[in-house]
mmCIF file of C-alpha atoms and ligand atoms in Angstrom:
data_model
loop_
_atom_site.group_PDB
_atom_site.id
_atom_site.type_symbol
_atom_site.label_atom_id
_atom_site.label_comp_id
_atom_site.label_asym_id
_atom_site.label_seq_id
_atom_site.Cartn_x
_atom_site.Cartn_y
_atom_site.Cartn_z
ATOM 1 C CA UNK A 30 0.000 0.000 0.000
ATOM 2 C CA UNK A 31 1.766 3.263 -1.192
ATOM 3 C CA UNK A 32 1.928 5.795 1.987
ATOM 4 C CA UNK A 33 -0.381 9.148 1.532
ATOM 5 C CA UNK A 34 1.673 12.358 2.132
ATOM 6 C CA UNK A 35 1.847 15.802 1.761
ATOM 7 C CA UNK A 36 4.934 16.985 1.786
ATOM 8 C CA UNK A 37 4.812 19.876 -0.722
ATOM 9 C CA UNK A 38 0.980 20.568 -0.662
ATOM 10 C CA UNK A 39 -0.967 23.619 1.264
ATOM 11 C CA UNK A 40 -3.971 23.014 2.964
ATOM 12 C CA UNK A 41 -6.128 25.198 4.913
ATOM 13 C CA UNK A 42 -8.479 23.676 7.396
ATOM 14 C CA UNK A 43 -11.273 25.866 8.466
ATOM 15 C CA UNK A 44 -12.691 25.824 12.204
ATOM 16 C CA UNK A 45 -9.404 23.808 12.863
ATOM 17 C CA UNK A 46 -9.254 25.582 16.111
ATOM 18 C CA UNK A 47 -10.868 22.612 18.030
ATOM 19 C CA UNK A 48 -12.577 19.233 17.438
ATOM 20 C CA UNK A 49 -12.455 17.523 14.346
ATOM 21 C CA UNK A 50 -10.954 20.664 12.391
ATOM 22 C CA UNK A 51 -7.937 20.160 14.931
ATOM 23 C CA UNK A 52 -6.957 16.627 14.074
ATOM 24 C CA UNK A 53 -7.655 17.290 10.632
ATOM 25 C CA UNK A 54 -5.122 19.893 10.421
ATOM 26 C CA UNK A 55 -2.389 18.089 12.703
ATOM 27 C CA UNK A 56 -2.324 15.008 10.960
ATOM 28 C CA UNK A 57 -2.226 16.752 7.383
ATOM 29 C CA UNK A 58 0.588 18.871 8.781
ATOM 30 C CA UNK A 59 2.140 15.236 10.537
ATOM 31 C CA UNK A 60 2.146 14.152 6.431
ATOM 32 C CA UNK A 61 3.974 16.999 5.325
ATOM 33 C CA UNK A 62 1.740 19.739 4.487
ATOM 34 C CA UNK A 63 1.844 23.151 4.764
ATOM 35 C CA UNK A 64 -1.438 24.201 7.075
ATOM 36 C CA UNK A 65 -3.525 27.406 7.503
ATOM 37 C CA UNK A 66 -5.627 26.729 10.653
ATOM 38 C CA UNK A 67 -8.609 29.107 10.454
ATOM 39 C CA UNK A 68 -10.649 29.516 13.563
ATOM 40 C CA UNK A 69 -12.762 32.312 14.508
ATOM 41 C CA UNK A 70 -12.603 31.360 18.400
ATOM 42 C CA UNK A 71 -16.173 31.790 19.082
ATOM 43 C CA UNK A 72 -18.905 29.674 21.105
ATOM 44 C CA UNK A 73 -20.364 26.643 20.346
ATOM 45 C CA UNK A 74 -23.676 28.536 19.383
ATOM 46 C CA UNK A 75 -21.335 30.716 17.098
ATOM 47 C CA UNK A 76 -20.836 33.326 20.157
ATOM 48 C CA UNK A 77 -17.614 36.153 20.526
ATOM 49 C CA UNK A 78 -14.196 34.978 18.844
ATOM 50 C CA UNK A 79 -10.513 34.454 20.533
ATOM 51 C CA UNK A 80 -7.342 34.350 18.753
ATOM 52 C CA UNK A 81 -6.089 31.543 20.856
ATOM 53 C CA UNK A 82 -7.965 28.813 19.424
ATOM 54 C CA UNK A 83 -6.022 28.772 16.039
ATOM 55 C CA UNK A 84 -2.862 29.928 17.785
ATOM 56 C CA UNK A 85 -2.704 27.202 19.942
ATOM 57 C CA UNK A 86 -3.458 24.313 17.109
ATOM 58 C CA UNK A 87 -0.577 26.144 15.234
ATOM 59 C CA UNK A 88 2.039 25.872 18.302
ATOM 60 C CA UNK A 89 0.806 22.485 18.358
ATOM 61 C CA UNK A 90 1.901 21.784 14.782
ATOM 62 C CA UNK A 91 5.337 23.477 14.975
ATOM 63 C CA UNK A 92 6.011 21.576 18.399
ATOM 64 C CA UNK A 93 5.663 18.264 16.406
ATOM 65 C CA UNK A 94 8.185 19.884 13.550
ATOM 66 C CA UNK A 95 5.406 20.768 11.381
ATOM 67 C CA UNK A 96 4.611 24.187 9.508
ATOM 68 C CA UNK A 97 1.599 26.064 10.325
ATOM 69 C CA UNK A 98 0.181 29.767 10.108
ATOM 70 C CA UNK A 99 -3.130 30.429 11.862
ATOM 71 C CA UNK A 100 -5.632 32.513 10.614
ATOM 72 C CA UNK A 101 -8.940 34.197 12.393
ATOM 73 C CA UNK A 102 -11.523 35.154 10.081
ATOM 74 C CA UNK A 103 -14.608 34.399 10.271
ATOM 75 C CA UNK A 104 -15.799 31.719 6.788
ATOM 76 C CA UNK A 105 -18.919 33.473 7.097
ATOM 77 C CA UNK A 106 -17.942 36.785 5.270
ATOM 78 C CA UNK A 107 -16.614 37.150 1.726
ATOM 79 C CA UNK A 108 -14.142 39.259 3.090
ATOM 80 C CA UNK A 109 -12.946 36.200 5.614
ATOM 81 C CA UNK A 110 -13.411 33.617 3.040
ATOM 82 C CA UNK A 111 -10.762 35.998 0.662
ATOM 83 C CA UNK A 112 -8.466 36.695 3.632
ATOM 84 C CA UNK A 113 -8.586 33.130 4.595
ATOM 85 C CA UNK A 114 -6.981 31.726 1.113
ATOM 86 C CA UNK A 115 -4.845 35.015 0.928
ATOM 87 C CA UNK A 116 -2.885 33.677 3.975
ATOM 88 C CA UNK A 117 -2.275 30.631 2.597
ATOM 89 C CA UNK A 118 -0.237 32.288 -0.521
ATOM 90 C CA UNK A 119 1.094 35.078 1.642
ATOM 91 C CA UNK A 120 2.379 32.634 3.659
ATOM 92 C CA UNK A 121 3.341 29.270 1.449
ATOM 93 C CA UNK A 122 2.653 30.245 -2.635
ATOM 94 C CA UNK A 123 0.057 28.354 -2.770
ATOM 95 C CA UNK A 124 -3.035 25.980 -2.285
ATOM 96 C CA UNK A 125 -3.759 22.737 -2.886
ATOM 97 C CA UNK A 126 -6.449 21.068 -0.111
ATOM 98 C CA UNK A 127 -9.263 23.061 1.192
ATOM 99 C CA UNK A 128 -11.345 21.257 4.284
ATOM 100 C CA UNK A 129 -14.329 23.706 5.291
ATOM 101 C CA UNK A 130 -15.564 22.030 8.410
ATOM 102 C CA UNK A 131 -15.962 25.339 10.611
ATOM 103 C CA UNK A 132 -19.278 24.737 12.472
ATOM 104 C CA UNK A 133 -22.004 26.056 15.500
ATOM 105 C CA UNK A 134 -24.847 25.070 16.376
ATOM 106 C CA UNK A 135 -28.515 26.416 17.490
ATOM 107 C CA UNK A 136 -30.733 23.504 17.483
ATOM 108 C CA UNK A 137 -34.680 24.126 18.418
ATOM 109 C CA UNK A 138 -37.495 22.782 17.226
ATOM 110 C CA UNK A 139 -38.835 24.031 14.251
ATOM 111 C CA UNK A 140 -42.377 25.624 15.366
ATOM 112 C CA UNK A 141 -39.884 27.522 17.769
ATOM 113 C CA UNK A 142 -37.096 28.269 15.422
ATOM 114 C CA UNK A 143 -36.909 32.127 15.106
ATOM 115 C CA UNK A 144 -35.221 33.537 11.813
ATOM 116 C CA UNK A 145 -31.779 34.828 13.971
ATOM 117 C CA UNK A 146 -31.328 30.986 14.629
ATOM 118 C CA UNK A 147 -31.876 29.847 10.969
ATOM 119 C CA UNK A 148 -29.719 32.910 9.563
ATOM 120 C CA UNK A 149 -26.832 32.278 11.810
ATOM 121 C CA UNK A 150 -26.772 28.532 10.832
ATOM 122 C CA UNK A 151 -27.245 29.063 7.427
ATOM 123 C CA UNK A 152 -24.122 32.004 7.680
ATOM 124 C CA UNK A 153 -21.284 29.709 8.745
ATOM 125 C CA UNK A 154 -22.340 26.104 7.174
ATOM 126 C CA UNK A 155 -23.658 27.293 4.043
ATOM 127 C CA UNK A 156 -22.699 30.717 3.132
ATOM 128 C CA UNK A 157 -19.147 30.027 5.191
ATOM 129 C CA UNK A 158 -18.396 27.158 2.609
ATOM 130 C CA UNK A 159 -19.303 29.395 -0.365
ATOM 131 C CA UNK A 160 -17.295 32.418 0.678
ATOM 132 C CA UNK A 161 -13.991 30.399 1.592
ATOM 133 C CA UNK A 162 -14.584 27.666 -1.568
ATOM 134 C CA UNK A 163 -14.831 30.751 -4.078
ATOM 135 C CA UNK A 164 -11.552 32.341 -3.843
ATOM 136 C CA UNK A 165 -9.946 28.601 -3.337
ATOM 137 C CA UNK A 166 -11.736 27.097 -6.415
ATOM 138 C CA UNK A 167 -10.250 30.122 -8.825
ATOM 139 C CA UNK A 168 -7.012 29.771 -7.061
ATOM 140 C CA UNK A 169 -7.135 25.631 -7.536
ATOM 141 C CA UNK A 170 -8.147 26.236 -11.301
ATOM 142 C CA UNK A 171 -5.256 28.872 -11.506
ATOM 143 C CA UNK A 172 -2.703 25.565 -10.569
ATOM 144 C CA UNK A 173 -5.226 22.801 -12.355
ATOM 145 C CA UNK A 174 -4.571 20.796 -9.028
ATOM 146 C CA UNK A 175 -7.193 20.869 -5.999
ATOM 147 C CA UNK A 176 -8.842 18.774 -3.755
ATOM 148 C CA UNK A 177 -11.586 20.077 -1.487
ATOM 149 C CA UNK A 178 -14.003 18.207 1.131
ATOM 150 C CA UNK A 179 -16.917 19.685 2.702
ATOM 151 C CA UNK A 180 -18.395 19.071 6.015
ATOM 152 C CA UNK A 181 -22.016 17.924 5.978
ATOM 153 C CA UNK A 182 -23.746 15.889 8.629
ATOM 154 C CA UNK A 183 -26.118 12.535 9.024
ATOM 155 C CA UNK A 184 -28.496 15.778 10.199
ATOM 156 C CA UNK A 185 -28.898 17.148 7.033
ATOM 157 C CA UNK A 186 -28.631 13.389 5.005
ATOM 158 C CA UNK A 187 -31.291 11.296 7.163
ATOM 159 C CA UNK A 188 -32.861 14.251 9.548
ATOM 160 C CA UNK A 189 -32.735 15.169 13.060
ATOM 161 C CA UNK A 190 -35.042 16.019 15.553
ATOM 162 C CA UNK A 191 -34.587 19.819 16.295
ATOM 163 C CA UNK A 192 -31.771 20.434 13.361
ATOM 164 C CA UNK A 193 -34.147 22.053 10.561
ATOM 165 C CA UNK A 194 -31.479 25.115 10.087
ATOM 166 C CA UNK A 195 -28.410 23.005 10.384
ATOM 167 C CA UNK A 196 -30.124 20.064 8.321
ATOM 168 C CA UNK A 197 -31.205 22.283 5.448
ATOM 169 C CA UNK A 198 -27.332 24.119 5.597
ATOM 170 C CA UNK A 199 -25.488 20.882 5.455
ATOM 171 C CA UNK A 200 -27.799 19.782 2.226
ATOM 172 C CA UNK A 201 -27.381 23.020 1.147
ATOM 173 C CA UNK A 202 -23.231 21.798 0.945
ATOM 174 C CA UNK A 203 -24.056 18.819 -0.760
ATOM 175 C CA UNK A 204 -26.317 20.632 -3.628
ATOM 176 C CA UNK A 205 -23.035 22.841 -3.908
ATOM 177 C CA UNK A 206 -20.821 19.634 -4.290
ATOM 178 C CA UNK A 207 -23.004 18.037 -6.960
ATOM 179 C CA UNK A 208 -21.903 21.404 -9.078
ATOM 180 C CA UNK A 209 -18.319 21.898 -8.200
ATOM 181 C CA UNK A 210 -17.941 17.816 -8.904
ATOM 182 C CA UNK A 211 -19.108 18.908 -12.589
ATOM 183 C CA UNK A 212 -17.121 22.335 -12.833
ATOM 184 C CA UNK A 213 -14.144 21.579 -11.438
ATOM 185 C CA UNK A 214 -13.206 18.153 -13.343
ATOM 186 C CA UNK A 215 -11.846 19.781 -15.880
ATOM 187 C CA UNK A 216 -9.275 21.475 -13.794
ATOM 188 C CA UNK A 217 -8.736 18.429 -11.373
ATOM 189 C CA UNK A 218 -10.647 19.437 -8.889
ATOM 190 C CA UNK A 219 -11.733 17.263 -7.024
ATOM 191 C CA UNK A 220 -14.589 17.967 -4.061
ATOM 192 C CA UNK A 221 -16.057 15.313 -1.634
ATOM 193 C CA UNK A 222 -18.366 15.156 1.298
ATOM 194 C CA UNK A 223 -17.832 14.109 4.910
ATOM 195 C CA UNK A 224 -20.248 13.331 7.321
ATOM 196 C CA UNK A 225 -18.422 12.693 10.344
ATOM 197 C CA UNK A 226 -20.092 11.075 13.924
ATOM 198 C CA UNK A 227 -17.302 12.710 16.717
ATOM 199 C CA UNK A 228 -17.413 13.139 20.142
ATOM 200 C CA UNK A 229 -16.784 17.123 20.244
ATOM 201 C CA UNK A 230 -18.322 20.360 22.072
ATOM 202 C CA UNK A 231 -20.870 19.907 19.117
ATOM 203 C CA UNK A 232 -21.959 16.497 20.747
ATOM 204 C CA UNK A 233 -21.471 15.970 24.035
ATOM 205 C CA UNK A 234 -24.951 16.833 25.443
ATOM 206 C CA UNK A 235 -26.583 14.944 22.417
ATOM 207 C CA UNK A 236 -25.171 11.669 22.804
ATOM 208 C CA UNK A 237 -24.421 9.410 26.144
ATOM 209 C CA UNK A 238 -20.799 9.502 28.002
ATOM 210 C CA UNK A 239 -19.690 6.543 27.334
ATOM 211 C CA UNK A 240 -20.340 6.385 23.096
ATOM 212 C CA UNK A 241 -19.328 9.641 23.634
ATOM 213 C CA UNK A 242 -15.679 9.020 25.099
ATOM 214 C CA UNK A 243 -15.796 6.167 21.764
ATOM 215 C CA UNK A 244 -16.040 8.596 19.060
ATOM 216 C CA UNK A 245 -12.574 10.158 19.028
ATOM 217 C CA UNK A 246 -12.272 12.411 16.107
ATOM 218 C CA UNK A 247 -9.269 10.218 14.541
ATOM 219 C CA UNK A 248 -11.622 7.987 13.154
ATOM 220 C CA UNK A 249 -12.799 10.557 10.793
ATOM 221 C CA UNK A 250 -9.966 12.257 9.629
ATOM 222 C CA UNK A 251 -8.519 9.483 7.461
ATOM 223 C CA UNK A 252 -11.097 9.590 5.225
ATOM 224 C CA UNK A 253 -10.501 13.151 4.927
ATOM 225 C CA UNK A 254 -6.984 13.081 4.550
ATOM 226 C CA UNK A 255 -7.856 10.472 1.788
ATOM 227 C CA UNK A 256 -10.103 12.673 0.297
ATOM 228 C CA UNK A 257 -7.454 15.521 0.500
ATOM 229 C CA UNK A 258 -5.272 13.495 -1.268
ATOM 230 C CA UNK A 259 -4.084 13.047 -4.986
ATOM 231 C CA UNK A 260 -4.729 9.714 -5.424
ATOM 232 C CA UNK A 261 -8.253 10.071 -4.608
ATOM 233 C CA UNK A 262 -9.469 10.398 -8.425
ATOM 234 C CA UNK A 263 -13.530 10.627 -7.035
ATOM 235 C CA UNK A 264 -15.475 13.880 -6.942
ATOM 236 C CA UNK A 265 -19.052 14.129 -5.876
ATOM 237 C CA UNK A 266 -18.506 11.629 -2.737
ATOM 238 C CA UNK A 267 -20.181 11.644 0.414
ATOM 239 C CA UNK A 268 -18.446 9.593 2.857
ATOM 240 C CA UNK A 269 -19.882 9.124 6.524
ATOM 241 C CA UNK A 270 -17.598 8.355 9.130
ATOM 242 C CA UNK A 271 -17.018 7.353 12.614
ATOM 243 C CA UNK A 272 -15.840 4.915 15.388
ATOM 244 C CA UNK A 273 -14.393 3.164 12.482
ATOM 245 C CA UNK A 274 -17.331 2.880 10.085
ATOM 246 C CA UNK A 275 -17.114 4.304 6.350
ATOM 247 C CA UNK A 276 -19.855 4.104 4.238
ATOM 248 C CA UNK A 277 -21.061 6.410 1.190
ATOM 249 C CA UNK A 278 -24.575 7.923 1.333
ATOM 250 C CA UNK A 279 -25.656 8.738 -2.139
ATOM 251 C CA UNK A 280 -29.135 10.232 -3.521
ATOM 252 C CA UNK A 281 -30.650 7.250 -5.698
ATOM 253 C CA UNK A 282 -33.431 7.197 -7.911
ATOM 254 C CA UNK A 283 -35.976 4.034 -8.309
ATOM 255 C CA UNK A 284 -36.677 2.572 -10.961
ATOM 256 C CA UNK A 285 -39.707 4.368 -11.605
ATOM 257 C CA UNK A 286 -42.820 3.807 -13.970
ATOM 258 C CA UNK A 287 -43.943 5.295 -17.223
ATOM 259 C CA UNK A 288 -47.935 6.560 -16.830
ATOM 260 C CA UNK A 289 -47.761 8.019 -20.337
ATOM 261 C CA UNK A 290 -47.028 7.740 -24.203
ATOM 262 C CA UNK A 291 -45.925 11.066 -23.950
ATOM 263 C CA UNK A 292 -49.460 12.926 -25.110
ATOM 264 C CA UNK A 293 -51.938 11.644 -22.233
ATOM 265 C CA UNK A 294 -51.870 13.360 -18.936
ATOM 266 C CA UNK A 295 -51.773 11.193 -16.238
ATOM 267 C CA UNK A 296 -54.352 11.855 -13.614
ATOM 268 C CA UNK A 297 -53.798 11.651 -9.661
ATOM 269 C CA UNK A 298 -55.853 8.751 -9.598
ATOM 270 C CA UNK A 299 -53.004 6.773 -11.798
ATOM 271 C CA UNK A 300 -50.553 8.196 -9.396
ATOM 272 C CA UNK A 301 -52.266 6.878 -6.217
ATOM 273 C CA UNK A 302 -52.681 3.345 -8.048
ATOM 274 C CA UNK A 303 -49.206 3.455 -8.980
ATOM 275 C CA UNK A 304 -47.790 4.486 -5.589
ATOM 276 C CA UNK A 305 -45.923 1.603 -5.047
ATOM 277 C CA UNK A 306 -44.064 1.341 -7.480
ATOM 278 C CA UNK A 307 -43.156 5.357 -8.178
ATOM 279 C CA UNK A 308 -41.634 4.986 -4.538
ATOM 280 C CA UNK A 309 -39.765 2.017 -4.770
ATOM 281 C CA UNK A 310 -36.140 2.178 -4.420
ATOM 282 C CA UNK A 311 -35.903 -1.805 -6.412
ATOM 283 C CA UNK A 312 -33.141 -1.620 -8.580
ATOM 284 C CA UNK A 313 -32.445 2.347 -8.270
ATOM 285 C CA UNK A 314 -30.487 4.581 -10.187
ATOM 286 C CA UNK A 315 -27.492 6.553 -9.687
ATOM 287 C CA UNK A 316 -27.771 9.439 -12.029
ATOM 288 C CA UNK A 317 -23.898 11.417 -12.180
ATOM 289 C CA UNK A 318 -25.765 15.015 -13.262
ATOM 290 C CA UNK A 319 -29.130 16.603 -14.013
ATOM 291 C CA UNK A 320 -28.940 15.885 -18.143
ATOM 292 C CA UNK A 321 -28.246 11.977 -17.235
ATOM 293 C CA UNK A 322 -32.121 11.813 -16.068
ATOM 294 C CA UNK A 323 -33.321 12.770 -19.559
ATOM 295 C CA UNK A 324 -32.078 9.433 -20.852
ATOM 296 C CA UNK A 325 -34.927 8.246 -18.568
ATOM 297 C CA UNK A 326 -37.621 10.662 -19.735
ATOM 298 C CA UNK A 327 -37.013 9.803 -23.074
ATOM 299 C CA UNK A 328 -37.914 6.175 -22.473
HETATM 300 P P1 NAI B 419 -16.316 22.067 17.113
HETATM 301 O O1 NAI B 419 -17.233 23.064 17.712
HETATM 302 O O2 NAI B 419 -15.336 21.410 18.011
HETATM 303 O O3 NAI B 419 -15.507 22.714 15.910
HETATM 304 C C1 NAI B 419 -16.008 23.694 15.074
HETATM 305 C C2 NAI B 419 -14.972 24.812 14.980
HETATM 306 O O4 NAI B 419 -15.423 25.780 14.041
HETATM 307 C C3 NAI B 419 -14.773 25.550 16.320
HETATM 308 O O5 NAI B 419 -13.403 25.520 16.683
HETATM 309 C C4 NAI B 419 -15.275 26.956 16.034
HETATM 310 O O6 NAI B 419 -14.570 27.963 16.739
HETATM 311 C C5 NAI B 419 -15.079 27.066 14.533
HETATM 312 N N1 NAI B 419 -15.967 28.060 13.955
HETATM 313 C C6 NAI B 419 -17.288 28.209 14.181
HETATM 314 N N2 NAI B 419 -17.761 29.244 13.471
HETATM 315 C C7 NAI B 419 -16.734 29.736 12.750
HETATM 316 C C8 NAI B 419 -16.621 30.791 11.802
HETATM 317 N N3 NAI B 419 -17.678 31.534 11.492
HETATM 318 N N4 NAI B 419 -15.420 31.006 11.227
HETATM 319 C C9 NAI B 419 -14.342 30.257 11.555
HETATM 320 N N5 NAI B 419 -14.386 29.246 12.467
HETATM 321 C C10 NAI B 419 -15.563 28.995 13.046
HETATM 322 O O7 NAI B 419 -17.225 20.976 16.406
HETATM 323 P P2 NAI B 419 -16.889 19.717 15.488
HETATM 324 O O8 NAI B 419 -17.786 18.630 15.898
HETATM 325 O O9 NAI B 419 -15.440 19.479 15.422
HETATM 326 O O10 NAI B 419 -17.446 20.224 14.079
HETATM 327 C C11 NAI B 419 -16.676 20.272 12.893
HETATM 328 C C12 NAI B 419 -17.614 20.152 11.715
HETATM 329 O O11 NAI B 419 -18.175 18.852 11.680
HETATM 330 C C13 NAI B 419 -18.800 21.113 11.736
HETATM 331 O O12 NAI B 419 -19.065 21.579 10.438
HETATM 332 C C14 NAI B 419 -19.933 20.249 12.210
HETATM 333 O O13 NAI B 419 -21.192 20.751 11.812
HETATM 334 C C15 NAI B 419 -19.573 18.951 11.539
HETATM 335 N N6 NAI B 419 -20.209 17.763 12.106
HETATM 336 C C16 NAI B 419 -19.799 17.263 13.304
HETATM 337 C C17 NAI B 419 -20.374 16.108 13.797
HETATM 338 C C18 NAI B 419 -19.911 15.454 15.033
HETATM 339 O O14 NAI B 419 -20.344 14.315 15.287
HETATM 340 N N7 NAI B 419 -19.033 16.098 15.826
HETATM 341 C C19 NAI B 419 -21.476 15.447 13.090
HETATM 342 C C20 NAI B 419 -21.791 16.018 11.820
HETATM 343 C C21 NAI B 419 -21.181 17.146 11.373
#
């Protein structure tokens, strides 16, 4: 089995101030690479912001002979997102890895969700992965080498009680995904998904001690680092991950059934008769892009 490194590659790791952003950036950095850790320093729930967070991850890094700059902007701004991927060329010349996994989170239910909750969610997740993955993608199709993986969560893929901001952000990340998988081939770009289970600040009132204690954050980042990596030749991925468990989640189609010869409108009734089988997932499909469906609505 050929080793993965990084020596020569830049990487910046957002949120890397903590949790699974941490040993993210300290074993890319253990591999070789060259590491902005970006953390804004803030709450859990996405209050104030402290310098130390990324400082410390950085001094971290160095003390195990790595190199490291930090960086504290926040992903959430344009601004931040352009400062963010300036420091990496300031600092190292380049950029080849981008991991946006900065993250809060203000669960409530959703008939008491208020729109300061859903904005502030939607902010870092969605809007944070846009503003830091713009400026990256030019600068990755600038070099024709890049290799990006974004954060989502079994939230957003299966549903979670009390998660309706964070669930529709981190689907919101995968929609984006599904396009940069498409515009970035040409430029070998290549962008997957995580969706990691961790014990972190982001978990430990959700799930019991003891799993808890289990769910060390090292048994997600190697299928980031893998994903960071050039011989990972996949784009569009979505890999979950934890306590030792990989799997890929992937939106499938059914089989479907043809109600039509094209000219007669079907009428609900049809549709309730056919129920069954329009909902079946029996032999589904996996369709790469939008324009593959049509070879289906042609039939
Ligand atoms: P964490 O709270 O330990 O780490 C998130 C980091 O992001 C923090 O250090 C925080 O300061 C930083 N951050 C927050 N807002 C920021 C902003 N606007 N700009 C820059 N940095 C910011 O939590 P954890 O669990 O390590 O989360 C990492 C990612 O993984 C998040 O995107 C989270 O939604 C996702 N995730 C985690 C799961 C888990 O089981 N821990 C499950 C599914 C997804």
């Amino acid at each position: 089995m050929s080793r993965i490194d990084f020596t020569g590659r830049v990487a910046i790791v957002t949120g890397a101030g903590g949790g699974l952003g941490r040993n993210h950036a300290i074993e890319l950095a253990k591999r070789g690479a060259k590491v902005v850790v970006n953390d804004l320093g803030g709450s859990r729930d996405g209050v104030g912001s402290s310098k130390s967070a990324a400082d410390h991850i950085v001094e971290e890094i160095k003390s195990n002979g790595g190199e490291a700059v930090p960086n504290y902007d926040n992903v959430a701004t344009p601004e931040g997102g352009e400062s963010i991927v300036r420091t990496a060329l300031d600092a190292f010349g380049k950029l080849d890895i981008l991991i946006n996994n900065a993250g809060i989170l203000l669960d409530s239910s959703f008939a008491k969700i208020d729109e300061k909750k859903w904005d502030a969610v939607m902010a870092v997740h969605l809007k944070g992965t846009f503003c830091v993955t713009k400026p990256a993608f030019i600068q990755m199709m600038k070099q024709n080498y890049g290799r990006m993986v974004m954060t989502a969560s079994g939230s957003g893929l299966f549903g979670n009680f009390g998660q309706s901001n964070y669930a529709s952000a981190k689907m919101g990340v995968v929609g984006l995904v599904n396009v940069l998988k498409l515009e970035g081939a040409k430029y070998n770009i290549k962008t997957n998904v995580i969706a990691p289970i961790a014990g972190t600040r982001l978990t430990e009132d959700i799930v019991p001690p003891e799993l808890f204690r289990m769910m060390k954050v090292d048994f997600v980042t190697p299928a980031v680092l893998y994903m960071c990596s050039e011989p990972c030749q996949d784009s569009g991925v979505i890999i979950n991950a934890g306590l030792g468990y990989f799997s890929r989640s992937a939106i499938m189609t059914g089989e479907g059934v043809i109600l039509s010869d094209k000219e007669k409108i079907p009428t609900p009734e049809e549709v309730m008769e056919n129920w069954g089988r329009i909902t079946s997932l029996e032999n589904p499909k996996f369709f790469s892009q939008l324009m593959e469906m049509s070879s289906v609505l042609k039939k």
